[in-house]
XYZ file of C-alpha atoms in Angstrom:
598
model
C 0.000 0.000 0.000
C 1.340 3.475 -1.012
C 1.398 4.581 2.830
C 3.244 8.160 1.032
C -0.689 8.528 0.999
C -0.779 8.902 5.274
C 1.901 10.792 5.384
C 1.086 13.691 2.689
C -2.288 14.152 3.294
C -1.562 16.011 6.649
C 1.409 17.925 4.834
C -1.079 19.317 1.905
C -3.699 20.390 4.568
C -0.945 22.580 6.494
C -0.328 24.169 3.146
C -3.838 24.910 2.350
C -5.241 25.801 6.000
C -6.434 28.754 3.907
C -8.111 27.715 0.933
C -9.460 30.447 -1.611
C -13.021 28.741 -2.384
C -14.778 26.079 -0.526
C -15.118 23.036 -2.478
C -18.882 21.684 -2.649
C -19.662 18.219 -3.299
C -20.706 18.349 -6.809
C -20.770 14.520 -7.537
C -23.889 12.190 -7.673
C -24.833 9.850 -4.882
C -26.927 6.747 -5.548
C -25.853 3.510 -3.672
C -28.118 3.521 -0.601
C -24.979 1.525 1.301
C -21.928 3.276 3.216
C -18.729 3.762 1.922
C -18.552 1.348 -1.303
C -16.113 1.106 -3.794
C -16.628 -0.623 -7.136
C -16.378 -1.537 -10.537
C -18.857 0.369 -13.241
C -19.753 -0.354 -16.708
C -19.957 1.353 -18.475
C -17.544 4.097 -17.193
C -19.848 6.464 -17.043
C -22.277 5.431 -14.747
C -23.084 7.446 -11.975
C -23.543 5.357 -8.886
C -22.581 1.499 -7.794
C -24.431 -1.191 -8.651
C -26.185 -3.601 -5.639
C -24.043 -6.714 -7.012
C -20.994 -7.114 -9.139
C -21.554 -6.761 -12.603
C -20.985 -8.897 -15.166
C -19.225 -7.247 -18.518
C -19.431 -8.569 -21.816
C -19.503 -11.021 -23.493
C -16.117 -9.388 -25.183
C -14.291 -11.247 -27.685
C -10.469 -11.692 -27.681
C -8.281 -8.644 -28.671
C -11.615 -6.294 -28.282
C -10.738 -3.649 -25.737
C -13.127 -2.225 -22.993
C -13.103 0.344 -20.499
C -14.062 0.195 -16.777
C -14.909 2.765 -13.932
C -13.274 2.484 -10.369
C -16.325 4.096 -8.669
C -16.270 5.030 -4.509
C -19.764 5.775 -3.518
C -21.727 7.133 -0.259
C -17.951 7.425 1.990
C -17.023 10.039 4.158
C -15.566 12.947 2.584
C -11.862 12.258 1.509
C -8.807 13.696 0.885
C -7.447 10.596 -1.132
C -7.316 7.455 -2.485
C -4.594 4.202 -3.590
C -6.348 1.492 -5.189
C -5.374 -1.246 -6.462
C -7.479 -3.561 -9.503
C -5.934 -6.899 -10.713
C -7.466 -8.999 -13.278
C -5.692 -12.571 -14.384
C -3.087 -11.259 -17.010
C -3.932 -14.975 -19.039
C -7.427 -13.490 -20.539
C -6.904 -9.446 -19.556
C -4.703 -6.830 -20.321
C -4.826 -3.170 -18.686
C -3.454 -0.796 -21.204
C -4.818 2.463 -19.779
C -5.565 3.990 -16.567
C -7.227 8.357 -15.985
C -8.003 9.960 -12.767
C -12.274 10.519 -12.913
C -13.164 13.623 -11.260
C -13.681 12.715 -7.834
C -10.582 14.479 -6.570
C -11.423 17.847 -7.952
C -7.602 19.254 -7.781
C -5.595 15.897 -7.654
C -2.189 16.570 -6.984
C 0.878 13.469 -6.224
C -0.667 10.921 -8.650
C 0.966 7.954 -9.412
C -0.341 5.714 -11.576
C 0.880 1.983 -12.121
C -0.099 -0.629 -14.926
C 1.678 -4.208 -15.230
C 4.138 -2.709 -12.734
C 5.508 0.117 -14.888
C 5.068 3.606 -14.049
C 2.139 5.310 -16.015
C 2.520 8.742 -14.014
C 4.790 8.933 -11.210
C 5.861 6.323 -9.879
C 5.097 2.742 -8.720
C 4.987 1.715 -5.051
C 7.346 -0.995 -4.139
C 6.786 -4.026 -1.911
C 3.010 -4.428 -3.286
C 0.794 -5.905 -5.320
C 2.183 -4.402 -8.279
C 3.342 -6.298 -11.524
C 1.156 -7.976 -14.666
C -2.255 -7.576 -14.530
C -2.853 -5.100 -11.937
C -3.540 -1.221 -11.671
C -2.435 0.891 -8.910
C -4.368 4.484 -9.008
C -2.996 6.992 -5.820
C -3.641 10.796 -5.821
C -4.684 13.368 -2.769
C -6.904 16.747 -3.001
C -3.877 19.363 -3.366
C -6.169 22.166 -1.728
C -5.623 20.263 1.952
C -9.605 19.824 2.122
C -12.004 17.070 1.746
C -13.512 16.356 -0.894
C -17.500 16.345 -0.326
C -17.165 18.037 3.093
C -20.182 20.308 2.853
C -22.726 17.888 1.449
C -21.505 14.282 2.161
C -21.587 11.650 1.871
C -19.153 11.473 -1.308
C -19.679 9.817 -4.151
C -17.890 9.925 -8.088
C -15.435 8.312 -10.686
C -11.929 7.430 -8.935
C -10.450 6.745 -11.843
C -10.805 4.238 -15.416
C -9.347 1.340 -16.545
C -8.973 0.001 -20.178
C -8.249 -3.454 -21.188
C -7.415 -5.553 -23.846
C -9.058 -9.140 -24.305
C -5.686 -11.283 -25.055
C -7.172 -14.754 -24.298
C -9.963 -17.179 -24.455
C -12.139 -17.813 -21.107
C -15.794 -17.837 -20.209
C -15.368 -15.495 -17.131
C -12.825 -14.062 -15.365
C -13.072 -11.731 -12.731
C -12.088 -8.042 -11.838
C -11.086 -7.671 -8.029
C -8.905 -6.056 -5.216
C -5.897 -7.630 -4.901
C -4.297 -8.717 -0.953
C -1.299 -8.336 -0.281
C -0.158 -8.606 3.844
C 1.767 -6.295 5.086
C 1.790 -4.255 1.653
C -0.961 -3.313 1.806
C -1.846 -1.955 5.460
C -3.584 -0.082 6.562
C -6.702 -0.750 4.018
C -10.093 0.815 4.466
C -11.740 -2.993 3.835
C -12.358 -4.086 6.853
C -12.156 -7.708 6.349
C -9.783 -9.422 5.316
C -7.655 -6.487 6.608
C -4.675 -6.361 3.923
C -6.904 -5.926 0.587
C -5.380 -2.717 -1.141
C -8.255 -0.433 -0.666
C -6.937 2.796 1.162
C -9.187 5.718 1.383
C -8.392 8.464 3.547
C -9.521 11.622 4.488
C -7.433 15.401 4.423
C -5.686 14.484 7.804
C -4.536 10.581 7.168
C -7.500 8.894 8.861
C -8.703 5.547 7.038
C -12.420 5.645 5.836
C -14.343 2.297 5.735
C -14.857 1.250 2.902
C -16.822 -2.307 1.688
C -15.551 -3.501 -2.341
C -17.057 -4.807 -5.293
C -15.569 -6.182 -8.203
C -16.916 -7.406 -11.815
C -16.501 -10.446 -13.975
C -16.053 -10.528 -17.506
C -17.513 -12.730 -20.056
C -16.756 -14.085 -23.479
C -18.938 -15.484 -26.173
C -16.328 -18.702 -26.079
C -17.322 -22.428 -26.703
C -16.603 -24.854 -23.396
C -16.089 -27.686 -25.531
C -16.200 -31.339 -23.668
C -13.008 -33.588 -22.937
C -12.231 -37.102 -22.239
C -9.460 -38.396 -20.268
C -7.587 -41.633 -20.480
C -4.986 -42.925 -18.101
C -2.056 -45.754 -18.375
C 0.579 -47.468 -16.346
C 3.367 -49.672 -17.622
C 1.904 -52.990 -16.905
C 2.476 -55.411 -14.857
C 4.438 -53.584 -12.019
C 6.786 -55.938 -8.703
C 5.449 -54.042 -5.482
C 7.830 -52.225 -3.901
C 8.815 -50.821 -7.068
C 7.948 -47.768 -8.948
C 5.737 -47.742 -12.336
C 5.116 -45.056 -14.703
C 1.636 -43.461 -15.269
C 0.430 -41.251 -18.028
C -3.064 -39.447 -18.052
C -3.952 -37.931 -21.566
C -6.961 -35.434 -21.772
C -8.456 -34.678 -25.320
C -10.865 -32.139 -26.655
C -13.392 -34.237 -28.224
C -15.255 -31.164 -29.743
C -15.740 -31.698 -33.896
C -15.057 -28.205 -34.807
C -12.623 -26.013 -32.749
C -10.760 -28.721 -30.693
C -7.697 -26.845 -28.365
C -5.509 -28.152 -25.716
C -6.877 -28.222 -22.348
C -4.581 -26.512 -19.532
C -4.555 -27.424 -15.790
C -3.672 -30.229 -13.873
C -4.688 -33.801 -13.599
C -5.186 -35.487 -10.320
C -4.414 -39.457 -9.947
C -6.495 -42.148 -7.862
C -5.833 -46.057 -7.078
C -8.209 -48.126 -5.717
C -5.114 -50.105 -4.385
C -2.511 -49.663 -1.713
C -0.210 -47.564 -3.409
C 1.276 -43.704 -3.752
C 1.586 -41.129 -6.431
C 4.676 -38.744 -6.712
C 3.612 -36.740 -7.301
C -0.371 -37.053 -6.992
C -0.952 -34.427 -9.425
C 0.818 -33.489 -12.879
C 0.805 -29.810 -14.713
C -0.665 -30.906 -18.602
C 1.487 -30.012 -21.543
C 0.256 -29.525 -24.820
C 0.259 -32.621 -27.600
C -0.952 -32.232 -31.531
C -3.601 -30.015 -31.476
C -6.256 -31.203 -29.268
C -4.574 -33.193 -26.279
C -2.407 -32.556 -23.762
C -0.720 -34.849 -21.539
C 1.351 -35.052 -18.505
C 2.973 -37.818 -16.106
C 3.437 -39.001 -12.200
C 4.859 -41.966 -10.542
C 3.490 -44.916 -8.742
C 4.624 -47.234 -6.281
C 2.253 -50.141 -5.332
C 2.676 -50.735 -1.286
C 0.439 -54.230 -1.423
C -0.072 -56.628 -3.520
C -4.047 -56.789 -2.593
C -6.256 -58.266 -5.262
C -3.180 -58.039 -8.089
C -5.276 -55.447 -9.749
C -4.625 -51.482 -9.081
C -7.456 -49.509 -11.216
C -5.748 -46.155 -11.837
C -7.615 -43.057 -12.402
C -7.010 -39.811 -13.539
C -9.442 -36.734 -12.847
C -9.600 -33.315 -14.728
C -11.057 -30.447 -13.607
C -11.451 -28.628 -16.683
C -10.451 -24.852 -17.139
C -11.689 -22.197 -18.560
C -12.929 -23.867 -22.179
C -12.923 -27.621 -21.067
C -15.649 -28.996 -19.507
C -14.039 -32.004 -16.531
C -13.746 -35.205 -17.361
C -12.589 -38.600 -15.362
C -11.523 -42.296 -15.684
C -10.573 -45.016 -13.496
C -10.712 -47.567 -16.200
C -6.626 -48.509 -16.192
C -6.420 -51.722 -14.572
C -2.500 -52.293 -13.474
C -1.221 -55.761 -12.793
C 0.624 -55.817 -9.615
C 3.328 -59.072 -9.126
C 4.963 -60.088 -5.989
C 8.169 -59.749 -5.273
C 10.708 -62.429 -6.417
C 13.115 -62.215 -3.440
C 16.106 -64.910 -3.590
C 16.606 -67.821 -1.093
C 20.546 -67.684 -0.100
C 21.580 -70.738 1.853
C 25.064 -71.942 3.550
C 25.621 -75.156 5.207
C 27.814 -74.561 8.639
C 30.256 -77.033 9.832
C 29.951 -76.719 13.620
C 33.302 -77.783 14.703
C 34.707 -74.823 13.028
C 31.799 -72.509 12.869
C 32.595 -71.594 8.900
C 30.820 -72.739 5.743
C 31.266 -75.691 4.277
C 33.722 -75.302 1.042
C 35.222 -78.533 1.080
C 34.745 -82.423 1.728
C 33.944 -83.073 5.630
C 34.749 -86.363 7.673
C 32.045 -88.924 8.871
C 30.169 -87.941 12.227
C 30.418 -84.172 11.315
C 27.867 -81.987 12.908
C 26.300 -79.306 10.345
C 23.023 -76.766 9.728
C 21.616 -74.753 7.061
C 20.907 -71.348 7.770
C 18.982 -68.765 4.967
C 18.389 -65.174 4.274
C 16.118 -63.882 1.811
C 17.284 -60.825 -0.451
C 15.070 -58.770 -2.618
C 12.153 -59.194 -1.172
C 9.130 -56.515 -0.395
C 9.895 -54.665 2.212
C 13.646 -54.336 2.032
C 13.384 -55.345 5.647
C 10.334 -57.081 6.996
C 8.986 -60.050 4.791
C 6.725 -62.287 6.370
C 6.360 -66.180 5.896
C 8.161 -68.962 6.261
C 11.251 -71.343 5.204
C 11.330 -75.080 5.251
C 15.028 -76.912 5.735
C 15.133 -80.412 4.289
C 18.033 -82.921 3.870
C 18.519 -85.422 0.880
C 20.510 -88.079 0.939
C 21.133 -87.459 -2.599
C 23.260 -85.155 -4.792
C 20.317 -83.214 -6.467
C 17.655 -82.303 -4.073
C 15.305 -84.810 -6.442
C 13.821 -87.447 -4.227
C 11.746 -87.127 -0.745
C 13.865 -85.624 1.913
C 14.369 -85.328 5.279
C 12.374 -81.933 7.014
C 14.535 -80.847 9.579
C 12.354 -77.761 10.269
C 9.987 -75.266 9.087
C 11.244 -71.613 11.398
C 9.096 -68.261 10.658
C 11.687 -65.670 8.864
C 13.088 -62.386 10.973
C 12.271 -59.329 10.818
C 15.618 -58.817 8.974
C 14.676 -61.016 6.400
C 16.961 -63.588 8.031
C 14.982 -67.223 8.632
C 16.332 -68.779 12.542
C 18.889 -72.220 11.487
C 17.799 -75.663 10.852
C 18.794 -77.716 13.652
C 21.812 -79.753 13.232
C 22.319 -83.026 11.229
C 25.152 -85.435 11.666
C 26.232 -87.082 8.927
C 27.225 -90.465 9.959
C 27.513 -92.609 6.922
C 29.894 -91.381 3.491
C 28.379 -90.193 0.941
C 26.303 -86.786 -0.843
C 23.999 -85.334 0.886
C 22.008 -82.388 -0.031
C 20.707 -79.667 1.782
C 17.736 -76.918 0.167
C 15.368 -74.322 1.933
C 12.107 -73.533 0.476
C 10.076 -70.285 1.166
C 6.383 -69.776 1.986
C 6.009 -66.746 0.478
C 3.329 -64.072 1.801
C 0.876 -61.817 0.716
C 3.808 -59.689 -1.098
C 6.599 -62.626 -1.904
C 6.645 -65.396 -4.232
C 7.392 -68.366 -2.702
C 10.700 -69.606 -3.799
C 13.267 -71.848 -3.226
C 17.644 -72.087 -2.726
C 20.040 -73.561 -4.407
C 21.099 -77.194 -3.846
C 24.066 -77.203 -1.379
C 25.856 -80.290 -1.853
C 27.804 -81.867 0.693
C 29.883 -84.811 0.520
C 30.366 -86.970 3.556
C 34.264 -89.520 2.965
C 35.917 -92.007 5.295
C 38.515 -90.205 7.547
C 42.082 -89.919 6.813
C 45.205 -89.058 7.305
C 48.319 -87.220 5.481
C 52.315 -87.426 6.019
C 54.890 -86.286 4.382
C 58.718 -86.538 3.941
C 61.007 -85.201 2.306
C 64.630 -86.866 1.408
C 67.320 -86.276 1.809
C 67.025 -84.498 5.020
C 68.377 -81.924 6.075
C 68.366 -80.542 2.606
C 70.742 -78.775 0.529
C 70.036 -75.240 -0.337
C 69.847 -75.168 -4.206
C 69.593 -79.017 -4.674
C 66.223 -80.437 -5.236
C 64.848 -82.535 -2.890
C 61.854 -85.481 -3.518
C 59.028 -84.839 -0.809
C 56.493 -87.695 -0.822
C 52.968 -87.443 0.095
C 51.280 -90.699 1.896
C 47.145 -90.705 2.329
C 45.666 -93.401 4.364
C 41.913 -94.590 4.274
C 41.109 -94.928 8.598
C 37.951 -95.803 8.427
C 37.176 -99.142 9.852
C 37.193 -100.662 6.176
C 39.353 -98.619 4.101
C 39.574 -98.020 0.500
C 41.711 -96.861 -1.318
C 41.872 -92.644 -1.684
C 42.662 -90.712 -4.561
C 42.312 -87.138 -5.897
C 45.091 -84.439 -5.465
C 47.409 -83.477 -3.016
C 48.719 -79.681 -2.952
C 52.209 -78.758 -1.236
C 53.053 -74.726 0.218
C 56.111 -73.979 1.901
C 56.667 -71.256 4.690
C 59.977 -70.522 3.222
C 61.653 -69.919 -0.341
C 61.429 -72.602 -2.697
C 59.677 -73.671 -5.706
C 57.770 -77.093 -6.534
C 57.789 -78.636 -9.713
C 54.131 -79.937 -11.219
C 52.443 -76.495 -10.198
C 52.598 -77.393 -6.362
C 50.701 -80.792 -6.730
C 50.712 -84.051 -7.471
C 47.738 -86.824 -8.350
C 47.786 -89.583 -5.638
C 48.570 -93.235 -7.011
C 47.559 -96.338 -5.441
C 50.045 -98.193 -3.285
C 50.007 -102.077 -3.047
C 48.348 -101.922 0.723
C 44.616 -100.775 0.308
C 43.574 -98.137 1.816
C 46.605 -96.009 1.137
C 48.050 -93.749 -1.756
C 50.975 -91.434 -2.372
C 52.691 -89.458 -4.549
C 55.837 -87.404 -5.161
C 57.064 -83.961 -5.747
C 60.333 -81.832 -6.361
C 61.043 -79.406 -3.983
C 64.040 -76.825 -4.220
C 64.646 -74.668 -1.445
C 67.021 -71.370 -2.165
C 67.497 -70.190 0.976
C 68.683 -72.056 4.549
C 66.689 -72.662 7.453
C 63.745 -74.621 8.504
C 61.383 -74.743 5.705
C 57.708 -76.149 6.794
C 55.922 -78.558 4.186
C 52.780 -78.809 4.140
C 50.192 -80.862 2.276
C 46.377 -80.567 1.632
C 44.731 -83.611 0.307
C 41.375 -82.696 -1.221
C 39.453 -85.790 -0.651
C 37.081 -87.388 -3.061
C 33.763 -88.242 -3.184
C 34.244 -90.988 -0.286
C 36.773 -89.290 1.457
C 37.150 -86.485 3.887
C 40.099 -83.974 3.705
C 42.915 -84.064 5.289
C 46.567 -82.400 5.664
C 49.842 -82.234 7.245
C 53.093 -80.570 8.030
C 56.755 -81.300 7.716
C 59.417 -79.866 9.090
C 62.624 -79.722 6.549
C 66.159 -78.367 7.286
C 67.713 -76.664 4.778
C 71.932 -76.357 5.149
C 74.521 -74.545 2.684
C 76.639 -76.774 0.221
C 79.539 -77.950 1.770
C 83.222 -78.218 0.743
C 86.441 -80.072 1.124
C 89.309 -79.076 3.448
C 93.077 -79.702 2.212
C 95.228 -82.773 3.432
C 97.453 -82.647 6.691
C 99.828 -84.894 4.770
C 100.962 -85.885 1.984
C 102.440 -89.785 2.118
C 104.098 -88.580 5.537
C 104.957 -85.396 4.298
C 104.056 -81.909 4.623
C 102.379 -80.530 1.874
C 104.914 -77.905 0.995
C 107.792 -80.739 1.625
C 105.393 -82.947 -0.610
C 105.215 -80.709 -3.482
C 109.176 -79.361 -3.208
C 110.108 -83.056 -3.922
C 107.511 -83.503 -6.776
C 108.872 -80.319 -8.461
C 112.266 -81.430 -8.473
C 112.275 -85.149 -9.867
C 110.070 -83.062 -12.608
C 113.309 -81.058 -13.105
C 115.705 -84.439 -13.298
C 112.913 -86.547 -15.079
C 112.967 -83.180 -18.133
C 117.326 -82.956 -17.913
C 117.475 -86.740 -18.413
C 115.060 -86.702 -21.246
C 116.919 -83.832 -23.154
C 120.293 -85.568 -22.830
C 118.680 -89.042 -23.962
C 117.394 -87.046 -26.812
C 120.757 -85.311 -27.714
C 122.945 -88.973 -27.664
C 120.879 -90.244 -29.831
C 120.862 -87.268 -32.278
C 124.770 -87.553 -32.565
C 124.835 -91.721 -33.183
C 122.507 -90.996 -35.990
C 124.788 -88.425 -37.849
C 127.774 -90.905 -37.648
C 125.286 -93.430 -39.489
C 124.545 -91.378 -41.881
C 127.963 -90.149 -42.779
C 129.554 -94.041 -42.797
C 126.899 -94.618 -45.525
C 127.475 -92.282 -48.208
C 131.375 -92.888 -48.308
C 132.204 -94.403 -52.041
């Protein structure tokens, strides 16, 4: 609200405190009411109707012109009013001072938020659509003091028809705090001020207008659908489509579309803004999650209000399919001596359970129902088995263990859990967890030659024995490690052969430590499917190479002695040979020369 209104009325009447002329109500009077301000059409009319008028019909971009009429108030020194009309369907282009401030003096005049005269007040109502009008009586008097009440044209309006509707109204804007004080009593922040010469608000009651077009409200239908079939728990995609279904001058209908289910189920979000499709439709999406299964049938509607050229329309006709969830029975079998799953062979007599979880179920957290444990004595789950329980699943979706089975015979046995299912599950069922049951043994091995050299291989033989009361004979693979640094030949394993006692197998691998020390060997036989696993460890020494030390003596003597007394018969044996060689060089020239003598 312009309070500059309050504050200048007082300041004009100090100026004036001595007017010239007295100013005489000169302005007609024919609402029987107090204090009224409205809306006249035509502009010209003289007094307030009893009820708001209705203008038109007008026909878009025709332009028509309004009065802002105050009749039967106390005499006034003022006025700031605001008008607002929805900017969609109405334009103001125009706005004059009537004459019901005879000398009207600090007028500001606002249309669409930009300054006509003066300027516009900030904070407000002000901006598309609406008119501000503000002026005071420069002579410092009230108007209509002599003869009141007061009564006459505020000021006129002229719009422009820029869209299609079959009514809109004309009205007084609110505003809060913007607009207080306001002459309308209730509510108390519409932006009606009239005052009179000294700042005082006069009461004041309001009447708008509503303006009407010649236009067609042509009928619509509207359709809705759902990617079909949906899991609960899980989101689905829903599309409502409204169509103008008039034969000649089909538009788009505007608005919004609000969903309905007649399941257990939510919408986000539960309404959707339409956007225009072709020429006649318009279309606009929302998401829905199904909480419940129910009947397996969600029948989605969609409802349209209409708007201003579009009559309503509704369906509930889409009938979405709504599954169960699928949620996945996990299962491990527990060896109870150790307290881990079961990942390889286990001996006779071994204690074990089952325990299950169920994963991707609906709720996350919370499915009902129930899971059945049963024991084959089978490989594949495929004949009658033994129940060990049926336990009601957690509230963390985790089902209570089977109790425990001992397997006493060899053998494969199979274990499987089965789910119930509930109102929002599938029943379903594990995996087959096979488990196979051998005859206890036993692993040694040894390694020769011991202690070892370091960088000489050594042959470490592996020896499994059958110990069940009547033993056969094991096979499979056995797999060597060392604690130490060394390498195996035959990628750390070797395949067991049979020995000539039954019951007992063995085989032999390379090892070939590179560094000294104690090197640990151990051995993990595998088992088979009638025996149980087994291992052991050997502890190998490994030493450095050794190397010879030189003799004391040599045939009595000393070394150095030794060696003097070789050197010098090799000195005698080489003098004797040259002069052996020389004789016999000189007998052999006296041969020659005896022979060739005539």
């Amino acid at each position: 609200m312009n309070k500059r209104l309050i504050l200048l009325l007082p300041l004009v009447l100090v100026v004036s405190l001595f007017p010239s002329q007295m100013i005489l109500n000169a302005h007609a009077s024919g609402y029987t009411g107090t204090g009224l301000v409205c809306i006249t059409s035509p502009a010209t009319a003289t007094n307030c109707s009893n009820s708001a008028p209705t203008i038109g019909p007008v026909t878009v971009g025709s332009t028509f012109t309004v009065g802002v009429f105050i009749n039967n108030s106390q005499p006034m020194g003022g006025f700031d009013i605001y008008v607002a009309v929805n900017a969609s369907y109405l334009n103001p282009t125009n706005a004059t001072l009537g004459p019901l401030i005879t000398s009207p003096s600090l007028t500001n005049i606002c249309v669409n938020g930009l300054a006509q005269t003066g300027t516009c007040t900030t904070g407000t109502a002000n901006g598309p659509g609406v008119v501000e009008a503000s002026t005071v009586e420069s002579s410092g008097t009230n108007e209509c003091s002599n003869a009141p009440p007061c009564s006459g044209l505020a000021f006129n309006i002229t719009y422009k028809v820029v869209g299609p509707t079959a009514s809109t109204p004309i009205f007084y804007p609110a505003d809060g705090a913007g607009c207080s004080p306001s002459s309308v009593a209730t509510p108390t922040d519409v932006c009606v001020l009239v005052a009179d010469a000294l700042g005082n608000t006069l009461p004041e009651n309001v009447l708008g207008a509503r303006v009407t077009q010649g236009v067609t409200v042509n009928p619509t239908s509207t359709a809705v659908s759902c990617i079909s079939p949906v899991t609960v728990g899980k989101p689905t995609t829903c599309t409502a489509t409204v169509t103008d279904t008039a034969t000649t001058g089909a538009t788009n209908p505007t608005g919004q579309v609000t969903f309905s289910t007649s399941g257990s189920g939510g919408f986000n979000p539960s309404t959707c803004t339409l956007s225009s499709v072709g020429t006649n439709q318009a279309a606009c999406f929302t998401s829905y999650t199904p909480t419940s299964v129910g009947t397996g049938t969600h029948n989605i509607g969609a409802s349209y209000p209409g708007d201003t050229v579009h009559t309503g329309s509704a369906t509930n006709s889409f009938s979405l399919t709504v599954s169960p969830a699928s949620p996945t029975v996990g299962t491990t079998v527990i060896l109870e001596t150790t307290g881990g799953p079961v990942t390889t062979n286990v001996p006779v007599g071994s204690s074990v359970h089952e325990t299950a979880v169920l994963m991707g179920g609906y709720p996350a957290t919370g499915v009902s129902g129930a899971v059945t444990y049963t024991l084959y004595a089978n490989g594949n789950c495929g004949t009658p088995g033994t129940v060990g329980s049926r336990v009601t699943v957690a509230t963390s979706n985790n089902a209570p263990n089977s109790p425990s089975f001992i397997l006493s015979s060899p053998g494969n046995f199979s274990f499987q859990a089965v789910y119930s299912g509930d109102s929002s599950n599938a029943p379903g069922t594990s995996s087959c967890q096979l488990v196979i049951v051998g005859a206890t043994t036993t692993s040694t091995v040894t390694c020769s030659p011991s202690p070892a050299v370091m960088g000489t291989s050594t042959s470490c033989t592996v020896t499994v024995k059958d110990t069940s009361p009547s033993p056969t004979t094991p096979s499979g693979i056995v797999s060597f490690i060392t604690n130490s640094t060394g390498t195996f030949t035959n990628t750390n394993s070797c395949t067991l052969a049979a020995g000539t006692t039954t019951g007992i197998a063995s085989c032999t691998i390379t090892y070939t430590p590179v560094a000294t020390g104690h090197h640990f060997i151990t051995t993990s036989y595998g088992g088979d499917s009638t025996h149980a696993t087994s291992a052991n460890t050997s502890n190998m020494p490994v030493v450095v190479p050794t190397t010879s030390a030189p003799p004391s003596t040599i045939l009595g003597l000393s070394p150095a002695i030794f060696y003097s007394v070789i050197g010098a018969i090799v000195v005698v044996a080489a003098l004797l040979a040259f002069l052996v060689l020389r004789r016999r060089g000189k007998t052999l020239q006296k041969s020659t020369a005896v022979s060739t003598t005539p």
